[in-house]
Coordinates of C-alpha atoms and ligand atoms in Angstrom, one line a residue:
X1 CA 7.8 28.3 9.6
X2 CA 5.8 27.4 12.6
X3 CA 5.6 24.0 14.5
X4 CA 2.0 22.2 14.3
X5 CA 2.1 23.2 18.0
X6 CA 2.5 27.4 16.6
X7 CA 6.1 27.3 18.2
X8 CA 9.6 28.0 16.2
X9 CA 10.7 24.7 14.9
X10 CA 14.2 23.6 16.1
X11 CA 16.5 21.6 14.4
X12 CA 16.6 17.6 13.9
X13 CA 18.5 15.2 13.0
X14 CA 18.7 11.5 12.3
X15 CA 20.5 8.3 10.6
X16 CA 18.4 8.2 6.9
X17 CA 20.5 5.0 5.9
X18 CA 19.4 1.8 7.3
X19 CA 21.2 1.2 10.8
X20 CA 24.0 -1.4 10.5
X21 CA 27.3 -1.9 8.7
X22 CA 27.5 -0.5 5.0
X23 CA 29.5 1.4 2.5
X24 CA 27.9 4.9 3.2
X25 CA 25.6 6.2 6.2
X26 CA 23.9 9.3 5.5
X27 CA 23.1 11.3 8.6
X28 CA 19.9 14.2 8.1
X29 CA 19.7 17.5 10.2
X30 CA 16.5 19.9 9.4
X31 CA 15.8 23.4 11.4
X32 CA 16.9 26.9 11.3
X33 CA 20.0 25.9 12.9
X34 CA 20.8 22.8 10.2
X35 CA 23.4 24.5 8.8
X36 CA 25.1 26.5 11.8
X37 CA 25.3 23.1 14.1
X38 CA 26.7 21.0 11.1
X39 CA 29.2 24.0 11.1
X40 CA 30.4 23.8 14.6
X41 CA 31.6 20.1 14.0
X42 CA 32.9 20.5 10.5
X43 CA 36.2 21.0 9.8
X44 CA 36.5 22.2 5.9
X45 CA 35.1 25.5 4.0
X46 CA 32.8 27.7 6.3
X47 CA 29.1 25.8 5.7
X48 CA 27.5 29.0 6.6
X49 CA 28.7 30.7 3.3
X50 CA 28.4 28.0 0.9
X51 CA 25.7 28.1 -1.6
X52 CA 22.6 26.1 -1.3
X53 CA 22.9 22.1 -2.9
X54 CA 27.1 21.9 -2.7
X55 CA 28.7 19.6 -1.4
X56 CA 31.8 19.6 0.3
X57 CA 34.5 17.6 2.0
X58 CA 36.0 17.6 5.7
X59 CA 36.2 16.1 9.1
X60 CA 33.9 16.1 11.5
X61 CA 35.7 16.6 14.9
X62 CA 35.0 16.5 18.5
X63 CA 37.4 18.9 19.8
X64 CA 40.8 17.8 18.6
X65 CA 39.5 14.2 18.0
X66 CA 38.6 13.4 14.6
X67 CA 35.4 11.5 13.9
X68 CA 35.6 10.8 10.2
X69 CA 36.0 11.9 6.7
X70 CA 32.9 13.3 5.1
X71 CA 31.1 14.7 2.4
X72 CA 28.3 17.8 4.0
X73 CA 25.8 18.6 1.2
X74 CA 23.6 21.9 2.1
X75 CA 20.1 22.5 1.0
X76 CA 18.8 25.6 1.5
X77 CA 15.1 26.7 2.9
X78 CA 12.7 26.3 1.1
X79 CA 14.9 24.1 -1.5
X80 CA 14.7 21.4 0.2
X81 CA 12.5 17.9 1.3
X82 CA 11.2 19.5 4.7
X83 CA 11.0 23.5 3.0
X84 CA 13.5 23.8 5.9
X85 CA 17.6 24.5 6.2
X86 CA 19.0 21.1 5.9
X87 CA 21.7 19.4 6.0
X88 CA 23.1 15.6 4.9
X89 CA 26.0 14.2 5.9
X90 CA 27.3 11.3 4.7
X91 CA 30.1 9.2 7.0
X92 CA 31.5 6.0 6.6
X93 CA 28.8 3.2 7.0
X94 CA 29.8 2.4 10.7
X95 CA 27.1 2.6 14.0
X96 CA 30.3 3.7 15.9
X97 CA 30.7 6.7 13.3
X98 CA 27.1 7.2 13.1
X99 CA 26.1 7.1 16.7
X100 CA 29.1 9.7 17.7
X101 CA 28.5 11.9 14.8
X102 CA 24.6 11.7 16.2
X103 CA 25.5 12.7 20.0
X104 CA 27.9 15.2 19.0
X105 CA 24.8 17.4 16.8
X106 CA 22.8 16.8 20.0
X107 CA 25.5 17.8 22.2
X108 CA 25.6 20.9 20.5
X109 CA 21.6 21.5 20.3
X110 CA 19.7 19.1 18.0
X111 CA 17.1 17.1 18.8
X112 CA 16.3 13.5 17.5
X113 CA 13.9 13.2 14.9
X114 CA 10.8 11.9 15.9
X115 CA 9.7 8.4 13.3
X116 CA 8.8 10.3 10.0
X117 CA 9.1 13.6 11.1
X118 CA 11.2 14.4 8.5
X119 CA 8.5 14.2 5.8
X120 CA 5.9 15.6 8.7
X121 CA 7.4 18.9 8.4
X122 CA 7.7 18.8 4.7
X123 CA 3.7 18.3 5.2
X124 CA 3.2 21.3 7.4
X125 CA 5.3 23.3 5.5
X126 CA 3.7 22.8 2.1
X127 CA 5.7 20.2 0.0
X128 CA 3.1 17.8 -0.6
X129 CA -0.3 16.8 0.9
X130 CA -1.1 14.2 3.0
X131 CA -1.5 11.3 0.2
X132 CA 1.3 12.1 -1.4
X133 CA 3.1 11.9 2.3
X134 CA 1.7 8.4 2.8
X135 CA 2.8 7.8 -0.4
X136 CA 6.2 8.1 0.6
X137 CA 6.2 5.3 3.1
X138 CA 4.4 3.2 0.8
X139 CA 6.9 4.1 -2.0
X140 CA 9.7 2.7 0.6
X141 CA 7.7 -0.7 1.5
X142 CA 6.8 -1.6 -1.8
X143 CA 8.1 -4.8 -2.7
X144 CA 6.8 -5.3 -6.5
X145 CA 6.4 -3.6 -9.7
X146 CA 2.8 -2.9 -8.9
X147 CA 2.8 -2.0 -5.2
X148 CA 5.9 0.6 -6.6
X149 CA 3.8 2.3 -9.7
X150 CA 0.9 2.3 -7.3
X151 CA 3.0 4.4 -4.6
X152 CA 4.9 6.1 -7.0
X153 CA 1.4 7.4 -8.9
X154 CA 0.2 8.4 -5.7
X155 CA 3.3 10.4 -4.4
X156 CA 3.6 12.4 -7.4
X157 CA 0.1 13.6 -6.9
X158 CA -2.1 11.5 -9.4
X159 CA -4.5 10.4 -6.6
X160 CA -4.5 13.6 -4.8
X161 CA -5.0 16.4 -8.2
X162 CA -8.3 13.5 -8.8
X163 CA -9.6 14.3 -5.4
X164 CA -8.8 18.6 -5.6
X165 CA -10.6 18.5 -8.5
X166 CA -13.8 17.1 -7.1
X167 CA -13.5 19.1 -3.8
X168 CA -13.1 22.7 -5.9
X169 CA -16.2 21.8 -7.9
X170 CA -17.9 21.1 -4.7
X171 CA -16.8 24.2 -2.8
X172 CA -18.1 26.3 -5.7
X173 CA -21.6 24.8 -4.7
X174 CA -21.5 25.5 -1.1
X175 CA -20.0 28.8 -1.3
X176 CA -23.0 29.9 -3.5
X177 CA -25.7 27.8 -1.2
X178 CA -23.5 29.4 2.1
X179 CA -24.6 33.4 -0.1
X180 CA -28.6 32.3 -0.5
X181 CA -28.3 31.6 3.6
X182 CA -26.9 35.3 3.4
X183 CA -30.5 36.1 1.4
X184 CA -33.2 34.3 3.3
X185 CA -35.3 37.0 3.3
X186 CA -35.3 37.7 -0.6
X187 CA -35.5 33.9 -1.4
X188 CA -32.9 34.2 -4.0
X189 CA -31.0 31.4 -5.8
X190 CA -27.6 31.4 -6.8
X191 CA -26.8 27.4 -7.2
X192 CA -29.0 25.9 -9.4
X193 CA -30.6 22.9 -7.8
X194 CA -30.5 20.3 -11.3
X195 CA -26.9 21.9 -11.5
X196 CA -26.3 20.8 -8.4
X197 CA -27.4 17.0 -9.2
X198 CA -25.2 17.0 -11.7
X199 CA -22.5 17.5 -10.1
X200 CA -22.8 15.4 -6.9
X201 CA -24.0 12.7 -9.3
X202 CA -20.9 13.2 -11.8
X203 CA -18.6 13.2 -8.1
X204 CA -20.6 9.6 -6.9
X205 CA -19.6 8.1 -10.1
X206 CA -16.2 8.8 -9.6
X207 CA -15.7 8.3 -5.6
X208 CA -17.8 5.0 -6.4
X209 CA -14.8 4.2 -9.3
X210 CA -12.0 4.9 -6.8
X211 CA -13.9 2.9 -3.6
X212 CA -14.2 -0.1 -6.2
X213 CA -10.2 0.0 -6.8
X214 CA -9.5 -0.6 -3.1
X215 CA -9.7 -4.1 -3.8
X216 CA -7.3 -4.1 -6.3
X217 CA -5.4 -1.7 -4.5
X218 CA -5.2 -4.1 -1.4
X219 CA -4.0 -7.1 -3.4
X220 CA -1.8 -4.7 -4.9
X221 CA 0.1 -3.7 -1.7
X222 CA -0.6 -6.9 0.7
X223 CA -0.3 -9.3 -2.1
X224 CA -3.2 -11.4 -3.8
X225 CA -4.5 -14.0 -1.2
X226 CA -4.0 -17.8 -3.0
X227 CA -4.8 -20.9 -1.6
X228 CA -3.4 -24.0 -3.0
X229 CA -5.8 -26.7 -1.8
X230 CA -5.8 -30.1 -2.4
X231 CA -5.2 -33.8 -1.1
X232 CA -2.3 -34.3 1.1
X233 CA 0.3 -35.8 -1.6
X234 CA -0.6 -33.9 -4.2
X235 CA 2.5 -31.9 -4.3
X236 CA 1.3 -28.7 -2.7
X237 CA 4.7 -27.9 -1.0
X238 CA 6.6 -29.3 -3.7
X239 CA 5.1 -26.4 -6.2
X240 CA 5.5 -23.7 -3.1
X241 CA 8.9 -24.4 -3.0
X242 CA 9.4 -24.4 -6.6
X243 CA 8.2 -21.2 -6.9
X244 CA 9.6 -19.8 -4.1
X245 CA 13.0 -21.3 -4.7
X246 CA 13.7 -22.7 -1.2
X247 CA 12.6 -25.1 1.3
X248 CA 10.2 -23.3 3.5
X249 CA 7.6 -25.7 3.1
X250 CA 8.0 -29.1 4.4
X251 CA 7.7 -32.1 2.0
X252 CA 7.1 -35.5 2.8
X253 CA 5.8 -38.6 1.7
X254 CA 3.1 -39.2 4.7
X255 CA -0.1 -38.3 3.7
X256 CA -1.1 -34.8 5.7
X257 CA 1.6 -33.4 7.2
X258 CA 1.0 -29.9 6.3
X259 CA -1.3 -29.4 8.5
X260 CA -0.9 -25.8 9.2
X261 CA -0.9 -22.8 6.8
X262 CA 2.1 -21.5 5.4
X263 CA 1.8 -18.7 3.6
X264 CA 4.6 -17.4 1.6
X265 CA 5.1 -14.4 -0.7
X266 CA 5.9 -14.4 -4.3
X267 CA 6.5 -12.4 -6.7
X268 CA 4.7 -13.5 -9.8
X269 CA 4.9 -11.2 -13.6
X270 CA 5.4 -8.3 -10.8
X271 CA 2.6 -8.9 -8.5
X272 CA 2.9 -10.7 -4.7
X273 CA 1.2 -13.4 -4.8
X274 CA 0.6 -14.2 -1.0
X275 CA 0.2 -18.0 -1.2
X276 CA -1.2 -20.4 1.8
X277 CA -0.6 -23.7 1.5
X278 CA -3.1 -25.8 3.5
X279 CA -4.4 -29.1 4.9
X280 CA -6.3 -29.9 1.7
X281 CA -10.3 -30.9 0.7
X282 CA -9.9 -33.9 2.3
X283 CA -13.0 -35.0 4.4
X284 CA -11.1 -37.0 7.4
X285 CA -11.4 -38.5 10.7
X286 CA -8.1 -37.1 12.1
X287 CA -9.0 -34.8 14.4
X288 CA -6.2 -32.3 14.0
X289 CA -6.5 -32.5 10.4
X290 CA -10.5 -31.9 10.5
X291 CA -9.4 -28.8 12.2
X292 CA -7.1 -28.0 9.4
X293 CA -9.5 -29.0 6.7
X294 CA -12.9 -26.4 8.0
X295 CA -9.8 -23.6 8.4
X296 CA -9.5 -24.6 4.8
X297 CA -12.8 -23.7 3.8
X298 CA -12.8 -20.6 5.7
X299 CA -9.4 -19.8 4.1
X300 CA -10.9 -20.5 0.6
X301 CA -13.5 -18.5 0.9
X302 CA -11.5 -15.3 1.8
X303 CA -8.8 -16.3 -1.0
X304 CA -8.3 -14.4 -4.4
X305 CA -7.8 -17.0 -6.1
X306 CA -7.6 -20.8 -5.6
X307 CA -5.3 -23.7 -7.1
X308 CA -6.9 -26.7 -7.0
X309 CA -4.3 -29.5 -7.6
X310 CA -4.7 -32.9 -7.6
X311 CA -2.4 -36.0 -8.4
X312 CA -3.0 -37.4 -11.9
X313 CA -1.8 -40.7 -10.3
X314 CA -4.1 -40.8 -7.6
X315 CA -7.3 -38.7 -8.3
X316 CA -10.2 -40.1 -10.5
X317 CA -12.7 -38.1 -12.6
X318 CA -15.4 -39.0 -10.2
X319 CA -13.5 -37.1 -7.7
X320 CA -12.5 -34.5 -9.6
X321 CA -15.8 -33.8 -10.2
X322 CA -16.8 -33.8 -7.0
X323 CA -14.3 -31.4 -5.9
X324 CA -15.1 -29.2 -9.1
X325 CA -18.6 -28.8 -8.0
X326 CA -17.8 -27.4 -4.7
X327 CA -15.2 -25.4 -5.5
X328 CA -17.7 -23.5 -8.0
X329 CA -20.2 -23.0 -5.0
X330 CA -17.7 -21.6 -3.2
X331 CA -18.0 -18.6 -6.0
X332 CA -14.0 -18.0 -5.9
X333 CA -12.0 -18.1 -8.8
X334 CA -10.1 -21.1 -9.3
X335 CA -7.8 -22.9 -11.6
X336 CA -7.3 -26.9 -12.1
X337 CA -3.9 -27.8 -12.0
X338 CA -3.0 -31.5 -12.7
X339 CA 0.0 -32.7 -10.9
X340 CA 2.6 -35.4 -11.6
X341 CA 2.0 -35.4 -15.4
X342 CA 6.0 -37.3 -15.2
X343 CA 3.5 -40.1 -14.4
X344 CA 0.6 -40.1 -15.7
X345 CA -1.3 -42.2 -17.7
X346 CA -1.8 -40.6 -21.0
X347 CA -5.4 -41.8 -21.3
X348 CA -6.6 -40.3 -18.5
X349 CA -4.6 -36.9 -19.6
X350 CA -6.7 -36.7 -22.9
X351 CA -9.6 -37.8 -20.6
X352 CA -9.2 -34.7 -18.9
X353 CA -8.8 -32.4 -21.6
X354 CA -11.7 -33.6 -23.3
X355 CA -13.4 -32.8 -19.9
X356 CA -11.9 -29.9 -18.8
X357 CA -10.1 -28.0 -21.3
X358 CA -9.1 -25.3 -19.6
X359 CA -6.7 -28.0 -16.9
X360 CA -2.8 -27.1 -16.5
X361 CA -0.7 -29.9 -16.6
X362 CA 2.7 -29.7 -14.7
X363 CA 4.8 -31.6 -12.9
X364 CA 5.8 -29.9 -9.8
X365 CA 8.5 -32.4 -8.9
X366 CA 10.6 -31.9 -12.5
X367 CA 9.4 -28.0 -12.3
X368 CA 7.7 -28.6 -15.7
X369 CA 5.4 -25.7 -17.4
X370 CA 5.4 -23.9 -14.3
X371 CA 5.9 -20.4 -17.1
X372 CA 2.3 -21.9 -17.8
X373 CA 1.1 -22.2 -14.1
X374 CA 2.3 -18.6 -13.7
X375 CA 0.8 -17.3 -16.7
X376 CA -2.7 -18.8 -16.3
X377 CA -2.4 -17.5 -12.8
X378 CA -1.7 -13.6 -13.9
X379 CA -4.4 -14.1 -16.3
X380 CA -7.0 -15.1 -13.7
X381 CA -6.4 -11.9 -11.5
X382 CA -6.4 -9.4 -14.1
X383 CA -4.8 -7.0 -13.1
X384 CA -5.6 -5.0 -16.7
X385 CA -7.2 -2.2 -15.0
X386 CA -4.3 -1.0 -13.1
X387 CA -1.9 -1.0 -15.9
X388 CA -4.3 1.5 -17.8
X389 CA -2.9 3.6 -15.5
X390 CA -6.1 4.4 -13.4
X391 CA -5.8 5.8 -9.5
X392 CA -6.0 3.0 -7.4
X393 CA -6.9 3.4 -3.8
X394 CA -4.4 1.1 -1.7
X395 CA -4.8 3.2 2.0
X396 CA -7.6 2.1 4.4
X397 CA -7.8 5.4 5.7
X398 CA -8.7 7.0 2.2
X399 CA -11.0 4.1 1.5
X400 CA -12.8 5.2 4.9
X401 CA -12.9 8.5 3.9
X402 CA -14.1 8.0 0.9
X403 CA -17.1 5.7 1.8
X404 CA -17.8 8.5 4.1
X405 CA -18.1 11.1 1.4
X406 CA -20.2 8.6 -0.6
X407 CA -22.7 8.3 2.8
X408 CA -22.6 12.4 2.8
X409 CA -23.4 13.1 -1.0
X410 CA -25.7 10.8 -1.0
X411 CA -27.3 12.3 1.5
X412 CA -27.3 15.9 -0.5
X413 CA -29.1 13.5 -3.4
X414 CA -31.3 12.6 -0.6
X415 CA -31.7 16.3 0.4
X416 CA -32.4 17.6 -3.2
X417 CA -35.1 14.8 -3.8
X418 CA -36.9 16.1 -0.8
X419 CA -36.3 19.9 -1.2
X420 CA -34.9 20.2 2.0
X421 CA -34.3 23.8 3.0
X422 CA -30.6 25.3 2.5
X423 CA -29.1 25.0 5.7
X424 CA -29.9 21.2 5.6
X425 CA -28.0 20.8 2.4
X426 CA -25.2 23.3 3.4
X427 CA -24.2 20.8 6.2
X428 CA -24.6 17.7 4.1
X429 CA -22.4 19.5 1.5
X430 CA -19.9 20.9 4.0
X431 CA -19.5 16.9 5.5
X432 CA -18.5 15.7 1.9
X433 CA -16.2 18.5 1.8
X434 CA -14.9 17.5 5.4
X435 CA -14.2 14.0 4.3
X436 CA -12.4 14.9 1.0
X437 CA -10.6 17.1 2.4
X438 CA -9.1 14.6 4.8
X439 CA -7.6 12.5 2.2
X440 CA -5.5 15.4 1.4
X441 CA -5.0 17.1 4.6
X442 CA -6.6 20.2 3.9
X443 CA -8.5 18.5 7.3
X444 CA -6.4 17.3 9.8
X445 CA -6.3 16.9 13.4
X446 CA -2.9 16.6 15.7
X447 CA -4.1 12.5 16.7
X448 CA -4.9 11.8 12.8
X449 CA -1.3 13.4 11.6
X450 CA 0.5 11.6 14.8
X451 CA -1.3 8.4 14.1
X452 CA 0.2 8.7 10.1
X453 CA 3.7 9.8 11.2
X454 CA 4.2 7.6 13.8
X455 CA 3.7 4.5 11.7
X456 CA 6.9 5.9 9.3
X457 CA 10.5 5.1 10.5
X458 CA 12.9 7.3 12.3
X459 CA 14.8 9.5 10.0
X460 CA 12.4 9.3 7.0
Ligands
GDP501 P1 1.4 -32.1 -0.3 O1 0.9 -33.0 0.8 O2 0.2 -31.8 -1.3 O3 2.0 -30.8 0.1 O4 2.4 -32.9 -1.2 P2 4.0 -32.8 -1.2 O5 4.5 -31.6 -1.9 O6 4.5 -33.1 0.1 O7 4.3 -34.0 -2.2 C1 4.0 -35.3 -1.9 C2 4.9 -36.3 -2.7 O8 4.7 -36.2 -4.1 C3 6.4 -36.0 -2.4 O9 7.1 -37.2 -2.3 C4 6.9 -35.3 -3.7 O10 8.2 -35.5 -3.9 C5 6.0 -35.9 -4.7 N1 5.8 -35.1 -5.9 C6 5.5 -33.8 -5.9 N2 5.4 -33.3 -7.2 C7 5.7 -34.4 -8.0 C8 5.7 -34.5 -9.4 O11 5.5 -33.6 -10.2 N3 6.0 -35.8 -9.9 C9 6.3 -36.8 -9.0 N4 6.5 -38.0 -9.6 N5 6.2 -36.7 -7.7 C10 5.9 -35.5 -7.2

């Protein structure tokens, strides 16, 4: 199999394992050579007549000098992750094994791996397309139930068979309008122009479907942005760090100390919830805080979601109110939560609910109905839509490419309305094809896959 330069391939090899100190280290070698260089340093059964996927035990030795006791399991081309030879060994979990074991396969002809060449050459060579490649890296970054299925969906080719499907129904068309180019003379017609509608109208509906989903699909893989606004002392960092567990946030009893945003991850009903903790509504004369407080607002405005929280001691309705109002111009979602209800006066607690029904009550200081905080919460940002299941974009670069084919289809709409001749609607037709085809990687170019590959780790 050739190199994406056309040359022979060599052979490659790399630490898989995370570096460090651990149990087991798994060392990856990938090339025509895999098999014959893990040889030359193995001391056991010949590796060069074993039997693809076995595994057997020796030591690897420099010369006389033992290295360590291992375990060499042998994949065969094209049975393995890279279609290539390859071959894993796995050391004890120790950098001084590792690194030698490393120098001593380069010594005798390897190269290093270049970060995520591994799964580069199992692109090149056919294993999967480029979505599902990306999918790999996002399969080992994600953090959450939903940032896994997403990745997980994706990698095993859900997202990409979606976009196939509309590209092969789309060649069909521009094969048959490339023909009547062929026929100028005869003014034949071989794709039927409403047909043709049809299609690129059936296609917009569904690009338009998977471009909406990249909202989702952000939240999904960077987290939902939530602000927790409110007065300084309304316990802001006390719920933070009752959710997250720990003291990241710092408490204190003088009014508007947390000046600055915090933001902190959690994982809420298996969604990150990517919570920034800020310098609260408060209109003020501190000029450090005002700061804060118009960051706030720009905060807000950008959030998913926002908590509102207030101190049942220390907050009347009038207020309330007021801050109510403006929250609702700001046209974000939001949920009331009432702080301190330990103590509260029960009065203004029915007063409340009569007013505002839909208030959670909770005492952030005794961690009291915070289940109901969270719950309210996962309700708010439905996330319904990507349990059904549904492809949902989470890559920017798909998301660009998919606006792009929107912009080029609609322009073959565009070109059908105005009976533009066939050449003019071969190109537009060819430029949707162009931008598909570049989610998968049917299109590629050296600085797009180096710009992918570089972003993955070494040995992956
Ligand atoms: P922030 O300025 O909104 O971040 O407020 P803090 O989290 O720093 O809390 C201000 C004060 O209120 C601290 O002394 C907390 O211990 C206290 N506090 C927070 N939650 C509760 C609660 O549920 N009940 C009571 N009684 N005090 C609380």
């Amino acid at each position: 199999m050739l190199d994406s330069l056309g040359g022979k391939p060599d052979t490659i090899v790399a630490l898989a394992t995370p570096q460090g100190v651990g149990a087991i280290a798994v060392i990856r070698l990938s090339g025509p050579d895999a098999i014959p260089l893990a040889n030359q340093v193995f001391h056991g059964r010949n590796l060069t007549k074993q039997n693809s996927h076995t595994i057997h035990f020796g030591t690897i030795r420099d010369g006389n000098r033992i290295i360590d006791e291992v375990l060499v399991s042998i994949f065969k081309s094209p049975k393995s992750f890279t279609k290539e030879d390859a071959v894993e060994i796995s050391t004890h979990g120790s950098s001084y094994i590792v690194n030698s074991v490393i120098k001593l396969l380069i010594r005798k002809g390897a190269r290093p791996a270049k970060p995520g060449e591994f799964t580069l050459r199992a692109f090149l060579n056919g294993q999967f397309d480029l979505a599902q490649a990306e999918a790999v890296a996002d399969l080992i970054h994600s953090d959450s139930e939903a940032s896994h299925q997403a990745a997980l969906h994706q990698m095993r080719g859900g997202f990409s068979s979606e976009i196939k499907v509309l590209r092969e129904q789309l060649i069909h068309f521009a094969s048959m309008i490339e023909l009547e180019l062929d026929f100028t003379e005869e003014d034949v017609e071989f794709a039927s122009r409403p047909d043709l509608r049809i299609l690129v109208e059936r296609l917009l509906r569904v690009i338009e479907q998977l471009i909406g989903s990249f909202d989702l699909g952000n939240v999904i893989k960077n987290g939902v942005p939530t602000v927790i606004a409110g007065k300084p002392n309304a316990g802001k960092s006390t719920l933070l760090n009752a959710l997250l567990n720990e003291e990241k946030a710092i408490v204190s009893d003088i009014a508007g100390t947390t000046r600055d945003f915090i933001e902190d991850e959690i994982n809420i009903g298996g969604v990150i919830f990517r919570f920034i903790d800020t310098a609260g509504l408060r209109e003020t004369t501190d000029t450090i805080e005002a700061i804060g407080v118009s960051r706030t607002q720009e905060k807000m405005k950008t959030a998913s979601l926002i908590l509102y929280m207030f101190d049942l001691g220390d907050t009347d309705m009038v207020e309330i109110n007021r801050d109510i109002n403006k929250l609702e111009n700001l046209g974000v979602p939001f949920l009331k939560v009432a702080n301190k209800v330990d103590k509260a006066k029960t009065q203004f607690i029915s007063e409340l609910k009569d007013m505002f029904p839909d208030t959670i009550f909770i005492s952030a200081g005794n961690r009291e109905n915070l289940e109901g905080l969270k719950s309210r919460i996962l309700e708010l940002v439905n996330l319904d839509k990507f349990k059904t299941g549904n492809t949902v974009v989470t890559n920017i670069r798909h998301y660009d490419a998919l606006v792009n084919t929107r912009q080029s289809l609609l322009d073959v709409l565009e070109g059908l309305d105005n009976e533009v001749t066939n050449d003019f609607l071969a190109m537009d037709i060819r430029r949707s094809l162009h931008f598909l085809g570049e989610i998968t990687g049917e299109i590629t170019t050296d600085d797009l896959l180096a710009n992918i590959f570089s972003k993955f780790c070494i040995g992956k």
